[in-house]
mmCIF file of N, CA and C in Angstrom:
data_model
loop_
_atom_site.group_PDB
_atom_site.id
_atom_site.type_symbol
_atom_site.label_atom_id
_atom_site.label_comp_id
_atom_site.label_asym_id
_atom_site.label_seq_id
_atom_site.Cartn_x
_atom_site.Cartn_y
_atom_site.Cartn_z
ATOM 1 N N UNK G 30 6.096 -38.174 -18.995
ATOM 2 C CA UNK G 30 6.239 -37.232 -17.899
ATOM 3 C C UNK G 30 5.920 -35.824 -18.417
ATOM 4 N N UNK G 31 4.941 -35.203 -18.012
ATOM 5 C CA UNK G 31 4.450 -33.818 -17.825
ATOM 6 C C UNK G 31 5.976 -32.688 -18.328
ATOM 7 N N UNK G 32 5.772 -31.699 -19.225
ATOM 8 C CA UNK G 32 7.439 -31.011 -19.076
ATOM 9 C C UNK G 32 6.897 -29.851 -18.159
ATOM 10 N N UNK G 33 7.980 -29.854 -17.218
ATOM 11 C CA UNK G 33 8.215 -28.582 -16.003
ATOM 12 C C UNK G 33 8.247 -27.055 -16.766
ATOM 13 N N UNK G 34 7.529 -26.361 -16.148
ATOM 14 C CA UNK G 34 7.315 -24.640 -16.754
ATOM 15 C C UNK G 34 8.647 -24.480 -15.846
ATOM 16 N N UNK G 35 9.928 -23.590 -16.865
ATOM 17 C CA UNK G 35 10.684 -23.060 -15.927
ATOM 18 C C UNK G 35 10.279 -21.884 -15.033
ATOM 19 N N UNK G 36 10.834 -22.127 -13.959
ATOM 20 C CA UNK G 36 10.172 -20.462 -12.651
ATOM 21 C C UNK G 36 10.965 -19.175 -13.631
ATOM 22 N N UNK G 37 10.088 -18.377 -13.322
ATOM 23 C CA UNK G 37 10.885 -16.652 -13.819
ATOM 24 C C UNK G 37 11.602 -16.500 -12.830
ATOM 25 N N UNK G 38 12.583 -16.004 -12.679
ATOM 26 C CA UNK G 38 13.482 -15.811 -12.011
ATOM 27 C C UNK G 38 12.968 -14.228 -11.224
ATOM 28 N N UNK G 39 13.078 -14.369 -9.544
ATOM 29 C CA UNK G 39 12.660 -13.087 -9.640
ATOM 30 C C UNK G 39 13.054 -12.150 -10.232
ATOM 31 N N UNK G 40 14.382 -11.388 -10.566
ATOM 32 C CA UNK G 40 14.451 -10.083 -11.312
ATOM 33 C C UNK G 40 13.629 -10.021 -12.010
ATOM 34 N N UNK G 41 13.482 -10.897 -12.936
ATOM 35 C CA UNK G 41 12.905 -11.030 -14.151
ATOM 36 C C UNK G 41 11.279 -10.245 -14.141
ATOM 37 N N UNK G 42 10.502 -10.785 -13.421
ATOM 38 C CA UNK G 42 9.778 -10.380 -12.459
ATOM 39 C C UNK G 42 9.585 -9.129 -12.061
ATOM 40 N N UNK G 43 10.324 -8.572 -11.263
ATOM 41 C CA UNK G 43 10.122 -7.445 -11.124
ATOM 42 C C UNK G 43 10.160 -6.362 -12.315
ATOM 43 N N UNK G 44 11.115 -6.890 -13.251
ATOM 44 C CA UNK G 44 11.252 -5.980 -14.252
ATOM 45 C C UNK G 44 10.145 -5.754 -15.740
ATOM 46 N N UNK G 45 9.076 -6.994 -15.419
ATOM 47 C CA UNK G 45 8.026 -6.831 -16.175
ATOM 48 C C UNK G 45 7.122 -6.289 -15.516
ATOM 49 N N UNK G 46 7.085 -6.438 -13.802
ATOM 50 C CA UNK G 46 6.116 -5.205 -13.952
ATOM 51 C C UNK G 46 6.618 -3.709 -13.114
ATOM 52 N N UNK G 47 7.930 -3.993 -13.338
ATOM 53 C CA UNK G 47 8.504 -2.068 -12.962
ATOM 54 C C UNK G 47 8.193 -1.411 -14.846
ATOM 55 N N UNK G 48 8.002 -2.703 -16.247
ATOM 56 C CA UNK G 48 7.699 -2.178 -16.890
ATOM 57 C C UNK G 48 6.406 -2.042 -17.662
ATOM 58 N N UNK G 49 5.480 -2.385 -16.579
ATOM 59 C CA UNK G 49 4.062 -2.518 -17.058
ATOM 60 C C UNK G 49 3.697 -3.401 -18.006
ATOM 61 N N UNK G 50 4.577 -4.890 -17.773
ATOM 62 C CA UNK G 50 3.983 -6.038 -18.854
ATOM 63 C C UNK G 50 2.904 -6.811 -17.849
ATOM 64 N N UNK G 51 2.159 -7.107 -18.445
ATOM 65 C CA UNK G 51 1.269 -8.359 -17.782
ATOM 66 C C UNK G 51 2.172 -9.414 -17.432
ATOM 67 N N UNK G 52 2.140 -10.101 -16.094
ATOM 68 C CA UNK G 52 2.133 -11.288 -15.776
ATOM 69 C C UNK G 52 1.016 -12.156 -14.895
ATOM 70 N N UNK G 53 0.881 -13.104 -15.557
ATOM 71 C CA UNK G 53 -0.246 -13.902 -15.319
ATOM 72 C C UNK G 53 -0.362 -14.672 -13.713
ATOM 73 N N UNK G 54 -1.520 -14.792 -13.461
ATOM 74 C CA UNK G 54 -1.810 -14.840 -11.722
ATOM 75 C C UNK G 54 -1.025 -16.798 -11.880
ATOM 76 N N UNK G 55 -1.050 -17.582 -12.850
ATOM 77 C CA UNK G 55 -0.225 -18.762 -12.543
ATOM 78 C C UNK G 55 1.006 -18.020 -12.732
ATOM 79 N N UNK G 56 1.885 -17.554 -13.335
ATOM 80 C CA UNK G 56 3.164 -17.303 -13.148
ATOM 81 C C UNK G 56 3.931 -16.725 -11.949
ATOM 82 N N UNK G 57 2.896 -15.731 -11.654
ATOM 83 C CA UNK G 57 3.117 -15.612 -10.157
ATOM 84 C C UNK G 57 2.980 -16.482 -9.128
ATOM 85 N N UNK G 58 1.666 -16.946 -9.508
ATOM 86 C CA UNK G 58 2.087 -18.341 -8.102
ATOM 87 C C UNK G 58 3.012 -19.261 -8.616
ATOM 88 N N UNK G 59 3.532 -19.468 -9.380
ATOM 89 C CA UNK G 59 4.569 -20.528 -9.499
ATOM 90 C C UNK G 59 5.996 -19.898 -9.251
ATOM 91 N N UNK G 60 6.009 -18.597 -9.409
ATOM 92 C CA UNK G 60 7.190 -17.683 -9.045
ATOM 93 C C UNK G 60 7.257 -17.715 -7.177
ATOM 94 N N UNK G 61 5.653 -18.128 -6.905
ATOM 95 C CA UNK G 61 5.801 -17.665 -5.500
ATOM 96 C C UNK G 61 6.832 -19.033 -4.210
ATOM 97 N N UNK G 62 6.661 -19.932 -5.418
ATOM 98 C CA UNK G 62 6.933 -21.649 -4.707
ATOM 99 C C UNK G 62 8.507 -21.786 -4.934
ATOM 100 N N UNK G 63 9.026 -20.368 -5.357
ATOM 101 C CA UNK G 63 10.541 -20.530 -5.789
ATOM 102 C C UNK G 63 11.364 -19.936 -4.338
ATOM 103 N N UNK G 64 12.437 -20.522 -3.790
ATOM 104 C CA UNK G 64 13.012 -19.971 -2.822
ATOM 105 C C UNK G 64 13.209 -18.359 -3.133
ATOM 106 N N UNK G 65 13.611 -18.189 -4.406
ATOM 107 C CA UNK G 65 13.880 -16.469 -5.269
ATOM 108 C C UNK G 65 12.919 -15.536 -4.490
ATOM 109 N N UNK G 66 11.326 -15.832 -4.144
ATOM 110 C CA UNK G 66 10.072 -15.274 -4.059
ATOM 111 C C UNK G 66 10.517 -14.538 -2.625
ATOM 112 N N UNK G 67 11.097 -15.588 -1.488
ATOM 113 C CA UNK G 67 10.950 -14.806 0.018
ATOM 114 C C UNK G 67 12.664 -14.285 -0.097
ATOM 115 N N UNK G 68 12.800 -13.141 -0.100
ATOM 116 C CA UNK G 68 14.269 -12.484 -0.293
ATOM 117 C C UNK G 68 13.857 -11.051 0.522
ATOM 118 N N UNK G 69 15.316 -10.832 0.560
ATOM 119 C CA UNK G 69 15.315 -9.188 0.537
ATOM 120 C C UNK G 69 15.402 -8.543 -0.652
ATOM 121 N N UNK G 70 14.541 -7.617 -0.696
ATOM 122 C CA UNK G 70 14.578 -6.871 -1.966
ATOM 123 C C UNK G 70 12.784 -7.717 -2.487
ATOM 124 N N UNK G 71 12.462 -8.482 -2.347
ATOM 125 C CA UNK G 71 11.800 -8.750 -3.087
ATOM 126 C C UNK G 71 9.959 -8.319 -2.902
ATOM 127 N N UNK G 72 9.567 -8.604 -4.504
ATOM 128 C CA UNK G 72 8.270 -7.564 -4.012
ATOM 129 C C UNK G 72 7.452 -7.539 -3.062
ATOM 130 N N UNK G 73 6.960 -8.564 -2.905
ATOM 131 C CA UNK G 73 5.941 -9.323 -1.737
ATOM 132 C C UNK G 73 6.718 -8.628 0.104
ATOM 133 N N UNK G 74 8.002 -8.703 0.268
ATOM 134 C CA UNK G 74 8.314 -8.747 1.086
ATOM 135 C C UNK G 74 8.505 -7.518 1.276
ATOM 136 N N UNK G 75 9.143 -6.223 0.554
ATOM 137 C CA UNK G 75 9.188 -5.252 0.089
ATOM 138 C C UNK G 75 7.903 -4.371 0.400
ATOM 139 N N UNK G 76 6.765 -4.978 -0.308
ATOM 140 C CA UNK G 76 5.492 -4.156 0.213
ATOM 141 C C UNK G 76 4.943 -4.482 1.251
ATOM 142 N N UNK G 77 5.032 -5.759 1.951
ATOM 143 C CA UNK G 77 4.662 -5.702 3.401
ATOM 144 C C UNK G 77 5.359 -5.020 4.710
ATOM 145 N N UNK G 78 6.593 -5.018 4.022
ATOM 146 C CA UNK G 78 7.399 -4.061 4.962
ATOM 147 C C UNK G 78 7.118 -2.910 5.010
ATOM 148 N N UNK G 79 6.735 -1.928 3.795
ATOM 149 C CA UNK G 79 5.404 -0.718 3.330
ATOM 150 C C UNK G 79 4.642 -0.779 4.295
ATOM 151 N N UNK G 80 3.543 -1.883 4.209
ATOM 152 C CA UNK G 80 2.418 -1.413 4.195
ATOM 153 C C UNK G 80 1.948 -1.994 5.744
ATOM 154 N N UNK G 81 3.117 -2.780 6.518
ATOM 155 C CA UNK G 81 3.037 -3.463 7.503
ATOM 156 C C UNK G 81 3.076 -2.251 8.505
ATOM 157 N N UNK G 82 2.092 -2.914 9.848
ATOM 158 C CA UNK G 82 2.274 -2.255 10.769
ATOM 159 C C UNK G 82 1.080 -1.962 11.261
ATOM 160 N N UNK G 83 0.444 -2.147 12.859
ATOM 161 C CA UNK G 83 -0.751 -1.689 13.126
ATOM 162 C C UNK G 83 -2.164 -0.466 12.688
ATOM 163 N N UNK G 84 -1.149 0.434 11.872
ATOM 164 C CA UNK G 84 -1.468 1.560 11.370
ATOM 165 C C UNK G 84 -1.732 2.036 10.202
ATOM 166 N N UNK G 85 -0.998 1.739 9.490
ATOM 167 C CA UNK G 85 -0.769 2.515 8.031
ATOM 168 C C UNK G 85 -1.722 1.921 7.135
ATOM 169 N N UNK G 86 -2.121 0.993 7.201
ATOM 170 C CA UNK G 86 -3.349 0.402 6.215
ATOM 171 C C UNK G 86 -4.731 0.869 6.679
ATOM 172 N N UNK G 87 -4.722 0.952 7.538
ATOM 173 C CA UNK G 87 -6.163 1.640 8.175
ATOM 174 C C UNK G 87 -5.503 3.615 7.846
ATOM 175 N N UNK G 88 -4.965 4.232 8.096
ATOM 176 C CA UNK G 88 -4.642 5.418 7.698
ATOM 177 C C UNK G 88 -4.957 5.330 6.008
ATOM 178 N N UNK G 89 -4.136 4.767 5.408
ATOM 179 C CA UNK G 89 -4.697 4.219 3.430
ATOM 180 C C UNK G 89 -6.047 4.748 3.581
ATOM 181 N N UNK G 90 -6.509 3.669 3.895
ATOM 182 C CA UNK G 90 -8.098 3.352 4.575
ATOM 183 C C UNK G 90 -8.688 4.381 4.338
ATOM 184 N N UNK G 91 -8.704 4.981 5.252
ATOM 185 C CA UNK G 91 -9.597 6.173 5.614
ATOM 186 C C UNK G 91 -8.970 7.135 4.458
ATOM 187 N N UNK G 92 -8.210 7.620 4.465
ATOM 188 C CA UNK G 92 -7.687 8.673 3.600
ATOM 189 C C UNK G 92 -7.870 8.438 1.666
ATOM 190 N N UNK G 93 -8.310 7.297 1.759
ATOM 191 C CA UNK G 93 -9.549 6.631 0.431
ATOM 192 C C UNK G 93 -10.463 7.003 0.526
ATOM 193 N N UNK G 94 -11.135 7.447 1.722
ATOM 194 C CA UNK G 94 -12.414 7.631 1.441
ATOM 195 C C UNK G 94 -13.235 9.184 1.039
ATOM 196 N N UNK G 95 -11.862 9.927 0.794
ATOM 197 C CA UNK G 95 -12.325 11.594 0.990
ATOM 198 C C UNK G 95 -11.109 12.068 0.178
ATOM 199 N N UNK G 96 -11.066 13.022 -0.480
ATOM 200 C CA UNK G 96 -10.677 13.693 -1.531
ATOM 201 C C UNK G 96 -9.283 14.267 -0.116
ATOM 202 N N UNK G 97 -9.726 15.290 0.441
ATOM 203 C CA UNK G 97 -8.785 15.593 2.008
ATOM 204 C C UNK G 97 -9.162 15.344 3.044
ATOM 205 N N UNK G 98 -8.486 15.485 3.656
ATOM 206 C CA UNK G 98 -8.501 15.237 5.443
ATOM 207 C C UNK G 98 -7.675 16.541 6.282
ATOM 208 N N UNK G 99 -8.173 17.226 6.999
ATOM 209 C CA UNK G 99 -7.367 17.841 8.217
ATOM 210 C C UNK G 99 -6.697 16.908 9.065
ATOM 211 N N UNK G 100 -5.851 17.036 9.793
ATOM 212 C CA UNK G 100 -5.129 16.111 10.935
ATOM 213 C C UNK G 100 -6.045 15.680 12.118
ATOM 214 N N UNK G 101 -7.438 16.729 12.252
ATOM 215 C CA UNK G 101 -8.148 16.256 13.542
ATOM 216 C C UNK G 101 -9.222 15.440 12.823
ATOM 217 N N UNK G 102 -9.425 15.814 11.296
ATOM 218 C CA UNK G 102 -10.685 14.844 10.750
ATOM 219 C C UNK G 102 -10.147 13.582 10.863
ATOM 220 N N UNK G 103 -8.613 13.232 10.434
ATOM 221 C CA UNK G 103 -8.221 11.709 10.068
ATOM 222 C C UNK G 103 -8.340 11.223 11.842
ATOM 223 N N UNK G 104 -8.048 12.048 12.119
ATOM 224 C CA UNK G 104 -7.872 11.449 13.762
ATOM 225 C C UNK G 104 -8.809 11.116 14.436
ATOM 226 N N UNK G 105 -9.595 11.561 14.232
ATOM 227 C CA UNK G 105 -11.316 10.875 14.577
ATOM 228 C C UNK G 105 -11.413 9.741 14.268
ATOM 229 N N UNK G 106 -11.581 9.510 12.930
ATOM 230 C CA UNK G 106 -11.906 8.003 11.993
ATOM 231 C C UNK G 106 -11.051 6.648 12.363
ATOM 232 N N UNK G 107 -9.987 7.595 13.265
ATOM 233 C CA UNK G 107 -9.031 6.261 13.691
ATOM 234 C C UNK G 107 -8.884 6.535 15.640
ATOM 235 N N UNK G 108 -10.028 6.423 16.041
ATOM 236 C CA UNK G 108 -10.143 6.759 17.543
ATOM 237 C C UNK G 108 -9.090 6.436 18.801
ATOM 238 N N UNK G 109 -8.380 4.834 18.445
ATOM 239 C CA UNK G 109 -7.290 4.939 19.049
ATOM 240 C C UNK G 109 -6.105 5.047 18.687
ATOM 241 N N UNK G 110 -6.012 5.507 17.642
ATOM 242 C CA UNK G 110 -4.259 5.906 17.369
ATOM 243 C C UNK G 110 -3.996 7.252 17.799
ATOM 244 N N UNK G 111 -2.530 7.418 18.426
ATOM 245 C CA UNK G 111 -1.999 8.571 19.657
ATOM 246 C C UNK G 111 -1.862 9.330 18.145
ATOM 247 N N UNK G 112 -1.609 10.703 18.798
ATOM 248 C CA UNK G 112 -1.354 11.914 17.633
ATOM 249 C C UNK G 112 -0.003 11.201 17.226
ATOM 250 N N UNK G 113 0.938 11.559 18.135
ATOM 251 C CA UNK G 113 2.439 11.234 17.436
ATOM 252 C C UNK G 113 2.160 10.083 17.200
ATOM 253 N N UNK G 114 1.551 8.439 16.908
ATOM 254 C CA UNK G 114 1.758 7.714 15.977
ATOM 255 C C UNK G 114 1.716 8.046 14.630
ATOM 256 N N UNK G 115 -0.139 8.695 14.582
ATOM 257 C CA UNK G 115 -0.655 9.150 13.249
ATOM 258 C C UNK G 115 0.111 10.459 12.684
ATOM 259 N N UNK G 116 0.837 11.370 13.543
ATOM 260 C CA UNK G 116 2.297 12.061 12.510
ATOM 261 C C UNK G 116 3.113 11.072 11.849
ATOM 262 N N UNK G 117 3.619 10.159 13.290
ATOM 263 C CA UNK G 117 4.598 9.103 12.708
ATOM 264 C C UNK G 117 4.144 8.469 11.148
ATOM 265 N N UNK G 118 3.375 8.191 11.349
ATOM 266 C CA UNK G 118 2.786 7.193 9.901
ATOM 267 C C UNK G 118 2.427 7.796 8.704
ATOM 268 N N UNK G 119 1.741 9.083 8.524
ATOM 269 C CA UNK G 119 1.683 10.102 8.063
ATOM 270 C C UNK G 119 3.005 10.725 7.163
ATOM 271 N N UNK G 120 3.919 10.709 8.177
ATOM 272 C CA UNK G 120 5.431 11.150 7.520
ATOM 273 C C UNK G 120 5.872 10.077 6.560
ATOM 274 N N UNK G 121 5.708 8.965 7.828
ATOM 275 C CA UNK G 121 6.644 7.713 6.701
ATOM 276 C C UNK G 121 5.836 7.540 5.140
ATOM 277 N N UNK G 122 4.376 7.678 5.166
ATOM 278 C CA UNK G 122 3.881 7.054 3.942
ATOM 279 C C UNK G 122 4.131 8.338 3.025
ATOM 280 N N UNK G 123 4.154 9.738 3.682
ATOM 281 C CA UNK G 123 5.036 11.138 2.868
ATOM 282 C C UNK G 123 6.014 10.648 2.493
ATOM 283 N N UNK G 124 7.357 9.996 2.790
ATOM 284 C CA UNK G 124 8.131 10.055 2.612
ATOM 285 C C UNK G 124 8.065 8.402 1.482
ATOM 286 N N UNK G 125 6.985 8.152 1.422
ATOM 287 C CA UNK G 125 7.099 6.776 0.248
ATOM 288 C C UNK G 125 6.060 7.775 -0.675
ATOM 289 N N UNK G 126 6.173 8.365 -1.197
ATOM 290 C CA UNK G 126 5.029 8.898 -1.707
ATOM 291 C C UNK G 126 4.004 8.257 -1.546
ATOM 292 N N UNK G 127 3.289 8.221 -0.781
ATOM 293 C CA UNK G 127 1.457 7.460 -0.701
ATOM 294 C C UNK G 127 0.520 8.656 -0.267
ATOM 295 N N UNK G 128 1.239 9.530 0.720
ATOM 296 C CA UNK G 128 0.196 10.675 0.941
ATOM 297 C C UNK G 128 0.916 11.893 0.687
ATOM 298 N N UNK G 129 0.411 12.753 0.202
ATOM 299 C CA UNK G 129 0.293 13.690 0.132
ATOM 300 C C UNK G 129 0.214 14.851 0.904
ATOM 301 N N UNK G 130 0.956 16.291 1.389
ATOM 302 C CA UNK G 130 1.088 16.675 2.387
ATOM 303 C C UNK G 130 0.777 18.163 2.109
ATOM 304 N N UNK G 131 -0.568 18.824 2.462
ATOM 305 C CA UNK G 131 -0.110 20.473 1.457
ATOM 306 C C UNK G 131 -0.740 21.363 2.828
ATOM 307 N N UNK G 132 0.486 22.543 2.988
ATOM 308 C CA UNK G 132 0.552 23.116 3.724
ATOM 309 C C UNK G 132 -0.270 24.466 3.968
ATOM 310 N N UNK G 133 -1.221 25.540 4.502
ATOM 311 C CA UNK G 133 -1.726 26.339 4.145
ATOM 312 C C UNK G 133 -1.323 27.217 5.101
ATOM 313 N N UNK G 134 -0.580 28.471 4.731
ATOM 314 C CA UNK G 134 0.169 29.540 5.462
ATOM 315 C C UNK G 134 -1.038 30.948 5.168
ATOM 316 N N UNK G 135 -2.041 30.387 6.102
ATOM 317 C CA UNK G 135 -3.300 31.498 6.229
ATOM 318 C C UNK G 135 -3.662 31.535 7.829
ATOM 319 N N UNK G 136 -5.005 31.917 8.179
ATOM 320 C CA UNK G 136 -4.596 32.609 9.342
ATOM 321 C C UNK G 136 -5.971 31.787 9.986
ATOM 322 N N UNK G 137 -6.721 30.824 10.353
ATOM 323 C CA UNK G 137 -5.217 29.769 11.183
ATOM 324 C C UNK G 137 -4.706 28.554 10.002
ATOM 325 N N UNK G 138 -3.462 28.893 9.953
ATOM 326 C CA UNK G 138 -2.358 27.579 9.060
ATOM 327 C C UNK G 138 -3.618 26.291 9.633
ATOM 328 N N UNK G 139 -3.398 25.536 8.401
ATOM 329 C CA UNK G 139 -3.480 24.124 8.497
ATOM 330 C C UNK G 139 -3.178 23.713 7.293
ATOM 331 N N UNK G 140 -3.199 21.975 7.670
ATOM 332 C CA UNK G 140 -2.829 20.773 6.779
ATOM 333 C C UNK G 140 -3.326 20.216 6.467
ATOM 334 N N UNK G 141 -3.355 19.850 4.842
ATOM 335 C CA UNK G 141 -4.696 18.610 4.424
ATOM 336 C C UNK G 141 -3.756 17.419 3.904
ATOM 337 N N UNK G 142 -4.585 16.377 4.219
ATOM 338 C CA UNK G 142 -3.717 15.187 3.602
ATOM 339 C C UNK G 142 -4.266 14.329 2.916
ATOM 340 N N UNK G 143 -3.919 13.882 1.684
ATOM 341 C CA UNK G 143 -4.804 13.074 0.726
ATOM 342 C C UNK G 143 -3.738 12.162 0.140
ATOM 343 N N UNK G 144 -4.068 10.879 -0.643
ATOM 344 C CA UNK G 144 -3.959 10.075 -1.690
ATOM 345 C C UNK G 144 -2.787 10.543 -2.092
ATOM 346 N N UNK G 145 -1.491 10.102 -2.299
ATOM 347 C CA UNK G 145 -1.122 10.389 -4.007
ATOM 348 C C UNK G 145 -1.826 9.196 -4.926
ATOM 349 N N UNK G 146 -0.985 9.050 -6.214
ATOM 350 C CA UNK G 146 -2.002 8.305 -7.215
ATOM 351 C C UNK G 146 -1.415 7.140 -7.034
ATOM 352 N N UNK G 147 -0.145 7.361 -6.481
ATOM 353 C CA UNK G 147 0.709 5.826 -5.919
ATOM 354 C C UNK G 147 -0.560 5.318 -4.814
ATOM 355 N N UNK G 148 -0.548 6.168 -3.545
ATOM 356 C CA UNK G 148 -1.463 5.581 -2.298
ATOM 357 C C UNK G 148 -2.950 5.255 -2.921
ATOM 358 N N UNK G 149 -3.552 6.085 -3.726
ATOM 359 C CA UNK G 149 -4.767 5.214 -4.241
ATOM 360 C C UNK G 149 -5.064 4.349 -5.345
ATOM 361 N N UNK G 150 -3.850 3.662 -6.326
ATOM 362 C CA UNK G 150 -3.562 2.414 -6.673
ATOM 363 C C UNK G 150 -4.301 1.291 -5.672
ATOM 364 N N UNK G 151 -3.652 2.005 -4.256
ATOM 365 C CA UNK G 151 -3.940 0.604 -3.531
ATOM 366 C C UNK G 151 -5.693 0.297 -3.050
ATOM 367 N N UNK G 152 -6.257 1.113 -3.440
ATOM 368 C CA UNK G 152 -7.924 0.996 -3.259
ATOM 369 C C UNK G 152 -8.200 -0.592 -4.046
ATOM 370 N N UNK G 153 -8.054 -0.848 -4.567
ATOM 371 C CA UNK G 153 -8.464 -2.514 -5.157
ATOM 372 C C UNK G 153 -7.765 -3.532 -3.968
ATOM 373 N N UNK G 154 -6.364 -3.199 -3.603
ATOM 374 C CA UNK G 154 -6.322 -4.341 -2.729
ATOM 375 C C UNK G 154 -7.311 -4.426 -1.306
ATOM 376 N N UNK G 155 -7.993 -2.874 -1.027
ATOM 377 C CA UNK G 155 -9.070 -3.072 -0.096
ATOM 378 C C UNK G 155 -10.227 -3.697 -0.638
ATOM 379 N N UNK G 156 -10.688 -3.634 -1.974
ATOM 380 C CA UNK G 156 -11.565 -4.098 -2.324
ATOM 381 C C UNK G 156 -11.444 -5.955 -2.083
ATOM 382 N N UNK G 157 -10.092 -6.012 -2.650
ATOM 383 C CA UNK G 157 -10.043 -7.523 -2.691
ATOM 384 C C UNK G 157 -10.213 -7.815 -0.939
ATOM 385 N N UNK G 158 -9.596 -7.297 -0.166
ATOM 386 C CA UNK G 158 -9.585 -7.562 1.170
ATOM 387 C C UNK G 158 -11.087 -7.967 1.640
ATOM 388 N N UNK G 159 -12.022 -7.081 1.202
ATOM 389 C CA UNK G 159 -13.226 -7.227 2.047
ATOM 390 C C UNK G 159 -14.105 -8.210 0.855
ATOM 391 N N UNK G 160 -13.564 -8.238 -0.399
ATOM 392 C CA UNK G 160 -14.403 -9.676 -1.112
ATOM 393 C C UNK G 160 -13.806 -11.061 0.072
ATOM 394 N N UNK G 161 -12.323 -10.733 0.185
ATOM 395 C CA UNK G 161 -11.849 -11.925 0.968
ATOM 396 C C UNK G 161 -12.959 -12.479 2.275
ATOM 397 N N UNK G 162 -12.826 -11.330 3.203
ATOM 398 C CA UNK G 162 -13.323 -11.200 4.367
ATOM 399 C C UNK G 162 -15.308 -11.886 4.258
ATOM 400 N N UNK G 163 -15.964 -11.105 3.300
ATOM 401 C CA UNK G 163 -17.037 -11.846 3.005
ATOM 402 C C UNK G 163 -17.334 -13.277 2.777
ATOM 403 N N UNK G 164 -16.388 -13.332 2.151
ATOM 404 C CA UNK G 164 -16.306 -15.017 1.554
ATOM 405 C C UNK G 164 -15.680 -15.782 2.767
ATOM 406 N N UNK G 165 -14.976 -15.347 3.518
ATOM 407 C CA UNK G 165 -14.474 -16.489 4.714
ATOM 408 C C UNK G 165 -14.678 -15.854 5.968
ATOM 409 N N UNK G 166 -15.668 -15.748 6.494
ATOM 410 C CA UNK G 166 -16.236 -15.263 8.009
ATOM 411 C C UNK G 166 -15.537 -16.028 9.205
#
């Protein structure tokens, strides 16, 4: 009989990569087949709760593609989202650090909004997204 790989336990898990160790794409999927994997608190579930939501991944999106943005440039690129959503979403991903918020008290005031280095980390999972999307039409 084959010997069983024990599962990492999630903490365990999280704490190799809250400390920047490699873990390997089988350990993760075998971490993923563990009841431990769908929790509260846990990563997977954790960042979809982030990143979930009609909006905020397409806001990422766009705000990847340009160093800044004014509030009426981003608002273009996303034609049907209402102003107060795109504040709404705007704030919340401010308030996770993902964007960036800098204020200019000149004459006329405005706001640019860009990346932090947290929010453009996530540029590879768009990449992977649209290798996905190619490959399965």
């Amino acid at each position: 009989m084959p010997e069983q790989k024990e599962v990492m336990p999630y903490n365990e898990l999280k704490k190799l990569f809250e400390q920047k160790k490699d873990v390997s794409y089988d350990e993760f999927k075998q971490l993923s087949k563990s009841e431990h994997h769908v929790c509260s608190g846990c990563l997977i579930m954790d960042t979809l709760e982030l990143l979930g939501g009609k909006w905020r991944m397409l806001v990422i999106y766009q705000l990847a593609k340009r160093p800044t943005y004014r509030f009426g440039e981003l608002k273009k690129t996303i034609p049907d989202i209402t102003n107060t959503m795109l504040t709404t979403v705007l704030k919340d991903l401010e308030n996770h650090k993902i964007v960036k918020r800098v204020q200019f008290n000149e004459i006329p005031p405005h706001v640019e909004y860009s990346l932090t280095d947290k929010g453009k980390a996530l540029f590879p999972v768009f990449y992977e997204m649209a290798k996905w999307a190619a490959m399965n039409p």
